[in-house]
């Protein structure tokens, strides 16, 4: 789309809806009139193994389910990325790894606490060497 052909979306009150609109294109010129609402993807090279649209769907779903009020705040985090979808995937993988580590530490701590209660030298457990 040429910038002068971009449709403006109006709410029932007549206000332009910028908070929930994401313009996706391989050319930044497509969203030059709404630069904070745009996301430039790499142009499809014809590779049938390309999964960009699936990854884009996951990105959009994540935003929709997050309950974020203004998508521009999210898009700002990816504005300087050459490939915002790859950046999103890296960040998601990092978050998943951090969550896995957090859960492993929590599990380890709970097991350690549980074993200390069962230990003969733990608090409140009878000592088997006592008569």
Short mmCIF file of C-alpha atoms in Angstrom, two decimals:
data_model
loop_
_atom_site.label_atom_id
_atom_site.label_comp_id
_atom_site.label_asym_id
_atom_site.label_seq_id
_atom_site.Cartn_x
_atom_site.Cartn_y
_atom_site.Cartn_z
CA UNK A 1 0.00 0.00 0.00
CA UNK A 2 1.13 3.49 -0.69
CA UNK A 3 1.08 5.73 2.40
CA UNK A 4 -1.67 7.95 0.99
CA UNK A 5 -3.88 4.87 0.54
CA UNK A 6 -3.78 3.63 4.14
CA UNK A 7 -7.27 3.36 5.56
CA UNK A 8 -7.88 5.00 8.88
CA UNK A 9 -9.83 2.95 11.37
CA UNK A 10 -12.39 4.74 13.48
CA UNK A 11 -14.03 3.68 16.69
CA UNK A 12 -17.72 4.30 17.36
CA UNK A 13 -16.84 7.61 18.95
CA UNK A 14 -14.98 8.66 15.80
CA UNK A 15 -11.49 8.53 17.32
CA UNK A 16 -8.70 6.94 15.32
CA UNK A 17 -7.71 3.61 16.82
CA UNK A 18 -3.93 3.56 17.07
CA UNK A 19 -3.65 1.64 20.30
CA UNK A 20 -4.64 -1.74 18.85
CA UNK A 21 -3.51 -1.48 15.22
CA UNK A 22 -0.38 -3.14 13.87
CA UNK A 23 0.57 -2.59 10.24
CA UNK A 24 2.74 -5.43 8.93
CA UNK A 25 4.61 -5.10 5.66
CA UNK A 26 8.03 -5.74 4.18
CA UNK A 27 8.38 -2.06 3.32
CA UNK A 28 8.52 0.61 6.00
CA UNK A 29 6.95 3.07 3.57
CA UNK A 30 3.67 1.18 3.97
CA UNK A 31 3.30 2.52 7.49
CA UNK A 32 5.19 5.79 7.19
CA UNK A 33 2.06 7.72 8.23
CA UNK A 34 1.76 5.57 11.37
CA UNK A 35 5.42 4.70 12.10
CA UNK A 36 4.76 3.64 15.68
CA UNK A 37 2.13 1.14 14.57
CA UNK A 38 4.27 -0.60 11.97
CA UNK A 39 6.37 -3.70 11.86
CA UNK A 40 8.65 -4.40 8.91
CA UNK A 41 9.23 -8.05 8.12
CA UNK A 42 11.82 -9.44 5.79
CA UNK A 43 10.51 -9.92 2.29
CA UNK A 44 9.53 -13.48 1.45
CA UNK A 45 12.18 -15.04 -0.74
CA UNK A 46 10.02 -17.86 -2.10
CA UNK A 47 11.32 -20.48 0.31
CA UNK A 48 8.52 -22.97 0.97
CA UNK A 49 10.06 -23.74 4.39
CA UNK A 50 9.62 -20.14 5.54
CA UNK A 51 7.66 -19.99 8.81
CA UNK A 52 7.51 -16.22 9.22
CA UNK A 53 3.72 -16.02 8.98
CA UNK A 54 3.33 -18.73 11.63
CA UNK A 55 5.78 -16.89 13.86
CA UNK A 56 3.97 -13.61 13.16
CA UNK A 57 0.70 -15.25 14.22
CA UNK A 58 2.36 -16.34 17.47
CA UNK A 59 3.67 -12.80 18.02
CA UNK A 60 0.23 -11.27 17.44
CA UNK A 61 -1.44 -13.89 19.64
CA UNK A 62 1.02 -13.16 22.44
CA UNK A 63 0.21 -9.46 22.23
CA UNK A 64 -3.54 -10.12 22.12
CA UNK A 65 -3.47 -12.47 25.12
CA UNK A 66 -1.24 -10.17 27.16
CA UNK A 67 -4.02 -7.64 27.53
CA UNK A 68 -1.71 -4.79 26.59
CA UNK A 69 -3.55 -1.52 26.09
CA UNK A 70 -1.21 0.09 23.57
CA UNK A 71 0.59 -2.09 21.01
CA UNK A 72 2.94 0.75 20.17
CA UNK A 73 4.85 0.11 23.41
CA UNK A 74 5.53 -3.46 22.28
CA UNK A 75 6.40 -2.48 18.72
CA UNK A 76 8.86 0.10 20.02
CA UNK A 77 10.89 -2.75 21.56
CA UNK A 78 11.30 -4.32 18.12
CA UNK A 79 11.62 -1.17 16.00
CA UNK A 80 15.39 -1.32 15.65
CA UNK A 81 15.57 -5.04 14.94
CA UNK A 82 16.47 -6.17 11.41
CA UNK A 83 14.12 -9.11 11.87
CA UNK A 84 11.58 -8.38 14.62
CA UNK A 85 10.04 -11.86 14.44
CA UNK A 86 13.42 -13.54 14.99
CA UNK A 87 14.04 -11.13 17.88
CA UNK A 88 10.65 -12.09 19.35
CA UNK A 89 11.50 -15.79 19.05
CA UNK A 90 14.88 -15.24 20.76
CA UNK A 91 13.24 -13.32 23.59
CA UNK A 92 10.53 -15.96 24.00
CA UNK A 93 13.19 -18.70 24.13
CA UNK A 94 15.16 -16.72 26.71
CA UNK A 95 12.04 -16.18 28.84
CA UNK A 96 11.21 -19.89 28.62
CA UNK A 97 14.75 -20.79 29.69
CA UNK A 98 14.62 -18.34 32.62
CA UNK A 99 11.26 -19.76 33.70
CA UNK A 100 12.62 -23.30 33.47
CA UNK A 101 15.60 -22.32 35.64
CA UNK A 102 13.31 -20.60 38.14
CA UNK A 103 11.10 -23.69 38.39
CA UNK A 104 14.14 -25.98 38.74
CA UNK A 105 15.47 -23.84 41.58
CA UNK A 106 12.06 -23.81 43.25
CA UNK A 107 11.76 -27.59 42.88
CA UNK A 108 15.28 -28.06 44.25
CA UNK A 109 14.56 -25.78 47.22
CA UNK A 110 11.30 -27.57 48.03
CA UNK A 111 13.00 -30.97 47.85
CA UNK A 112 15.83 -29.74 50.06
CA UNK A 113 13.33 -28.37 52.61
CA UNK A 114 11.30 -31.58 52.49
CA UNK A 115 14.40 -33.74 52.96
CA UNK A 116 15.61 -31.61 55.87
CA UNK A 117 12.32 -32.30 57.65
CA UNK A 118 12.77 -36.04 57.12
CA UNK A 119 16.44 -35.99 58.10
CA UNK A 120 17.28 -37.42 61.54
CA UNK A 121 19.05 -34.15 62.28
CA UNK A 122 16.26 -31.99 60.91
CA UNK A 123 14.02 -30.00 63.19
CA UNK A 124 11.20 -31.94 64.76
CA UNK A 125 12.31 -35.34 63.46
CA UNK A 126 13.18 -37.96 66.07
CA UNK A 127 16.83 -38.93 66.23
CA UNK A 128 17.16 -42.67 65.58
CA UNK A 129 20.20 -42.86 67.90
CA UNK A 130 18.11 -41.80 70.91
CA UNK A 131 16.81 -44.67 73.15
#
